[in-house]
Coordinates of C-alpha atoms in Angstrom, one line a residue:
X42 CA 266.3 187.3 100.5
X43 CA 263.7 185.4 102.6
X44 CA 261.6 186.7 105.5
X45 CA 260.2 184.2 108.0
X46 CA 258.0 184.7 111.0
X47 CA 258.0 182.1 113.7
X48 CA 261.4 181.0 112.8
X49 CA 262.7 180.6 116.3
X50 CA 261.6 177.0 116.8
X51 CA 259.8 174.0 115.3
X52 CA 258.9 174.1 111.6
X53 CA 260.0 177.8 111.3
X54 CA 263.5 177.0 112.6
X55 CA 263.9 174.0 110.2
X56 CA 262.6 176.1 107.3
X57 CA 265.0 178.9 108.1
X58 CA 267.9 176.3 108.3
X59 CA 267.1 174.8 104.9
X60 CA 266.7 178.1 103.2
X61 CA 270.0 179.3 104.7
X62 CA 271.7 176.2 103.4
X63 CA 270.3 177.1 99.9
X64 CA 272.0 180.4 100.1
X65 CA 269.1 182.6 101.1
X66 CA 269.6 185.6 103.3
X67 CA 267.1 184.8 106.1
X68 CA 265.4 187.4 108.3
X69 CA 263.7 185.7 111.2
X70 CA 260.8 187.7 112.8
X71 CA 260.1 186.4 116.3
X72 CA 258.4 187.4 119.5
X73 CA 260.8 185.4 121.7
X74 CA 264.1 187.0 120.9
X75 CA 266.1 184.6 123.1
X76 CA 264.7 181.6 121.2
X77 CA 265.3 183.4 117.9
X78 CA 268.9 184.2 118.7
X79 CA 269.3 180.6 119.8
X80 CA 267.9 179.5 116.4
X81 CA 270.4 181.8 114.6
X82 CA 273.3 180.3 116.6
X83 CA 272.2 176.7 115.7
X84 CA 272.0 177.6 112.0
X85 CA 275.4 179.3 112.1
X86 CA 277.0 176.4 113.9
X87 CA 275.9 174.1 111.1
X88 CA 276.6 176.6 108.3
X89 CA 279.1 179.3 109.2
X90 CA 278.5 181.1 105.8
X91 CA 274.8 181.4 106.5
X92 CA 273.3 184.9 106.4
X93 CA 270.7 185.1 109.2
X94 CA 269.3 188.1 111.0
X95 CA 266.7 188.4 113.8
X96 CA 264.1 191.1 114.3
X97 CA 261.4 191.3 117.0
X98 CA 257.9 190.6 115.7
X99 CA 254.7 190.0 117.7
X100 CA 251.9 189.0 115.4
X101 CA 249.2 189.8 117.9
X102 CA 250.2 193.5 117.9
X103 CA 249.7 195.7 114.9
X104 CA 252.1 198.2 116.4
X105 CA 254.8 195.5 116.6
X106 CA 254.1 194.5 113.0
X107 CA 254.6 198.1 111.7
X108 CA 257.8 198.5 113.8
X109 CA 259.1 195.2 112.3
X110 CA 258.4 196.4 108.8
X111 CA 260.1 199.7 109.4
X112 CA 263.2 197.9 110.8
X113 CA 263.2 195.4 107.9
X114 CA 262.9 198.2 105.3
X115 CA 265.8 200.0 107.0
X116 CA 268.0 197.0 106.2
X117 CA 267.8 197.9 102.5
X118 CA 267.7 194.3 101.4
X119 CA 265.4 192.8 98.6
X120 CA 262.5 190.5 99.4
X121 CA 262.0 187.4 97.3
X122 CA 260.1 185.1 99.7
X123 CA 257.7 185.7 102.6
X124 CA 256.8 182.7 104.7
X125 CA 253.9 183.4 107.2
X126 CA 254.7 180.7 109.7
X127 CA 254.0 182.1 113.1
X128 CA 250.9 181.0 115.1
X129 CA 249.1 180.0 118.2
X130 CA 246.9 176.9 118.7
X131 CA 243.9 175.9 120.9
X132 CA 244.5 178.7 123.4
X133 CA 241.9 179.7 125.9
X134 CA 239.8 182.6 125.0
X135 CA 241.8 185.8 125.2
X136 CA 242.2 189.1 123.2
X137 CA 245.2 190.4 121.4
X138 CA 246.9 193.7 122.2
X139 CA 244.4 195.3 119.8
X140 CA 241.3 193.7 121.3
X141 CA 240.8 190.9 118.8
X142 CA 240.3 187.2 119.6
X143 CA 243.9 185.9 119.9
X144 CA 243.9 183.0 117.3
X145 CA 242.2 185.1 114.6
X146 CA 244.5 188.1 115.4
X147 CA 247.8 186.2 115.5
X148 CA 247.2 183.5 112.8
X149 CA 245.4 185.6 110.3
X150 CA 245.1 189.3 110.9
X151 CA 248.7 189.8 111.8
X152 CA 249.9 188.0 108.7
X153 CA 247.3 189.9 106.6
X154 CA 248.8 193.3 107.7
X155 CA 252.4 192.1 107.5
X156 CA 251.9 190.8 104.0
X157 CA 250.2 194.0 102.8
X158 CA 253.0 196.1 104.3
X159 CA 255.7 194.1 102.5
X160 CA 253.8 193.5 99.3
X161 CA 255.3 196.5 97.4
X162 CA 258.8 195.3 98.4
X163 CA 258.0 191.8 97.1
X164 CA 256.6 193.1 93.8
X165 CA 259.5 195.6 93.3
X166 CA 262.1 192.9 94.0
X167 CA 260.5 190.6 91.5
X168 CA 260.3 193.3 88.9
X169 CA 263.9 194.4 89.4
X170 CA 265.5 190.9 89.5
X171 CA 263.1 189.1 87.2
X172 CA 262.8 186.4 89.8
X173 CA 259.3 185.4 90.8
X174 CA 258.4 186.4 94.4
X175 CA 256.6 183.9 96.6
X176 CA 254.3 184.1 99.6
X177 CA 253.6 181.0 101.6
X178 CA 250.9 180.8 104.3
X179 CA 251.1 178.0 106.8
X180 CA 247.6 176.7 107.2
X181 CA 246.3 173.3 108.4
X182 CA 243.9 170.5 107.7
X183 CA 242.1 171.9 110.8
X184 CA 240.5 174.4 108.4
X185 CA 237.9 171.7 107.9
X186 CA 236.8 172.0 111.5
X187 CA 235.6 175.6 111.9
X188 CA 232.3 177.3 112.8
X189 CA 229.4 176.4 110.5
X190 CA 229.6 179.7 108.7
X191 CA 233.3 179.5 108.2
X192 CA 234.3 182.9 109.5
X193 CA 232.2 184.5 112.2
X194 CA 232.5 188.0 110.8
X195 CA 229.9 189.4 113.2
X196 CA 231.1 187.4 116.2
X197 CA 234.9 187.4 116.0
X198 CA 235.2 188.4 119.6
X199 CA 232.2 186.5 120.9
X200 CA 233.3 184.7 124.1
X201 CA 230.0 182.9 124.8
X202 CA 230.2 180.8 121.6
X203 CA 234.0 180.4 121.7
X204 CA 235.6 177.1 120.9
X205 CA 239.3 176.9 121.0
X206 CA 239.3 174.1 118.3
X207 CA 236.9 175.8 116.0
X208 CA 238.5 179.2 116.5
X209 CA 241.8 177.6 115.4
X210 CA 240.1 176.1 112.4
X211 CA 238.6 179.5 111.5
X212 CA 242.1 181.1 111.6
X213 CA 243.5 178.3 109.4
X214 CA 240.6 178.6 107.0
X215 CA 241.4 182.3 106.9
X216 CA 245.0 181.5 105.9
X217 CA 243.9 179.7 102.8
X218 CA 241.3 182.3 101.8
X219 CA 243.9 185.0 102.3
X220 CA 246.3 183.3 99.9
X221 CA 243.5 182.6 97.5
X222 CA 242.3 186.2 97.3
X223 CA 245.8 187.6 97.3
X224 CA 246.7 185.3 94.4
X225 CA 243.7 186.6 92.5
X226 CA 244.7 190.2 93.1
X227 CA 248.3 189.7 92.2
X228 CA 247.4 187.9 88.9
X229 CA 244.9 190.7 88.1
X230 CA 247.6 193.3 88.3
X231 CA 250.2 191.2 86.5
X232 CA 252.6 191.1 89.4
X233 CA 255.3 188.4 89.3
X234 CA 254.5 187.2 92.8
X235 CA 252.6 184.0 93.8
X236 CA 250.7 183.2 97.0
X237 CA 249.9 179.7 98.2
X238 CA 249.0 177.9 101.5
X239 CA 250.4 174.7 102.9
X240 CA 249.4 172.1 105.5
X241 CA 252.7 170.9 107.2
X242 CA 251.1 167.9 108.8
X243 CA 250.7 166.6 112.4
X244 CA 253.8 167.6 114.3
X245 CA 254.5 167.9 118.0
X246 CA 255.9 171.4 118.4
X247 CA 255.6 174.3 120.9
X248 CA 252.4 175.3 119.0
X249 CA 250.6 172.6 120.9
X250 CA 251.6 173.9 124.4
X251 CA 247.9 174.6 125.2
X252 CA 246.8 171.0 124.5
X253 CA 249.9 169.0 125.2
X254 CA 248.2 166.2 127.0
X255 CA 245.4 165.9 124.4
X256 CA 247.9 165.8 121.6
X257 CA 250.0 163.1 123.2
X258 CA 246.9 160.9 123.7
X259 CA 245.9 161.5 120.1
X260 CA 249.4 160.7 118.9
X261 CA 249.2 157.2 120.6
X262 CA 246.2 156.3 118.4
X263 CA 247.3 158.1 115.2
X264 CA 251.1 157.7 115.3
X265 CA 251.4 156.6 111.7
X266 CA 250.1 160.1 110.6
X267 CA 252.6 162.2 112.6
X268 CA 255.7 163.7 111.1
X269 CA 259.1 164.9 112.2
X270 CA 259.8 168.6 112.1
X271 CA 262.0 168.3 108.9
X272 CA 259.1 166.4 107.2
X273 CA 256.7 169.1 108.3
X274 CA 258.9 171.9 106.9
X275 CA 259.4 170.1 103.6
X276 CA 256.1 171.5 102.0
X277 CA 257.0 175.1 103.0
X278 CA 260.4 174.8 101.5
X279 CA 259.0 173.1 98.4
X280 CA 256.4 175.7 97.7
X281 CA 258.8 178.5 98.5
X282 CA 261.7 177.3 96.3
X283 CA 260.9 174.6 93.7
X284 CA 261.1 175.8 90.1
X285 CA 258.3 173.5 89.0
X286 CA 255.8 175.8 90.8
X287 CA 256.7 178.8 88.8
X288 CA 253.4 180.7 88.2
X289 CA 251.4 178.4 90.5
X290 CA 249.3 180.6 92.8
X291 CA 246.2 180.4 95.0
X292 CA 246.7 176.7 95.7
X293 CA 246.8 174.5 98.8
X294 CA 249.6 171.9 99.3
X295 CA 249.9 168.8 101.5
X296 CA 253.1 166.6 101.4
X297 CA 254.4 168.7 98.5
X298 CA 251.3 167.9 96.5
X299 CA 248.6 170.3 95.4
X300 CA 245.3 169.3 97.0
X301 CA 241.8 170.7 96.9
X302 CA 241.0 172.2 100.3
X303 CA 237.5 172.1 101.9
X304 CA 234.5 173.7 100.3
X305 CA 234.7 176.9 102.4
X306 CA 238.3 177.3 101.5
X307 CA 237.4 177.2 97.8
X308 CA 234.7 179.9 98.2
X309 CA 235.8 182.9 96.2
X310 CA 233.1 185.2 97.6
X311 CA 234.1 184.2 101.1
X312 CA 237.7 185.0 100.3
X313 CA 236.8 188.4 99.0
X314 CA 234.6 189.1 102.1
X315 CA 237.4 188.1 104.4
X316 CA 239.8 190.4 102.6
X317 CA 237.4 193.4 102.9
X318 CA 236.6 192.5 106.5
X319 CA 240.3 192.2 107.4
X320 CA 241.2 195.4 105.6
X321 CA 238.5 197.4 107.4
X322 CA 239.4 195.9 110.7
X323 CA 243.1 196.7 110.4
X324 CA 242.3 200.3 109.3
X325 CA 239.9 200.8 112.2
X326 CA 242.4 199.4 114.8
X327 CA 245.2 201.5 113.3
X328 CA 243.1 204.7 113.5
X329 CA 240.9 204.4 116.6

């Protein structure tokens, strides 16, 4: 069974389609239920035997995440693969439902909590079935363009120094650091679950709705670097499914190849600091 957030459109939809074709029971977590049900219909039209279900999930709300996990657990299905695909990009300064800068909240903190809440299910499924569990975080090469300190731990909500581009880069850096530290912890406890991050490439999707004009201008000058949606989803599917990656964890992939990320993304101390920061933040927000 595979759980995918942001599977209602773009890369998420294509990933869900491919995994359903491979026989996976796909659970799509999505904020826009109309789009998610449309995605389910598209998948079933192509593959009538596909097993696809849709649950509401808003990554910028910790309450919504906990409700989603409760509903998912009520299904009584195993969990082999978790793909953290949902995200926002280059949005104007705003706060999440829990009062955290939107890009950090949605792209990192929401996935951090969701993964933690589903981790025991992943580990138990792997132990029971003997099949390695896999967690895939969608990151971006934009992790190279962040604030100079990487993660602004003391200024997460600072509006005066806010940059929509650097804030996005910060959240994508956090995706890699999260996978890195999670991989270390899973290996330390001997769990048969891996965690990796991928960069899907430059793709024109709904994620770019806050910078559509800029992205179209950029595309004119960098057209050779842009990918189709299926090409963009290929790395996620590869890292989630390919048998050659058995035991590979804490890595970063571009075009289905393991690549060294930026220096900040390789910083083990920064990864541990982000984990502790995120854990304390989620706890404080859950128990105000």
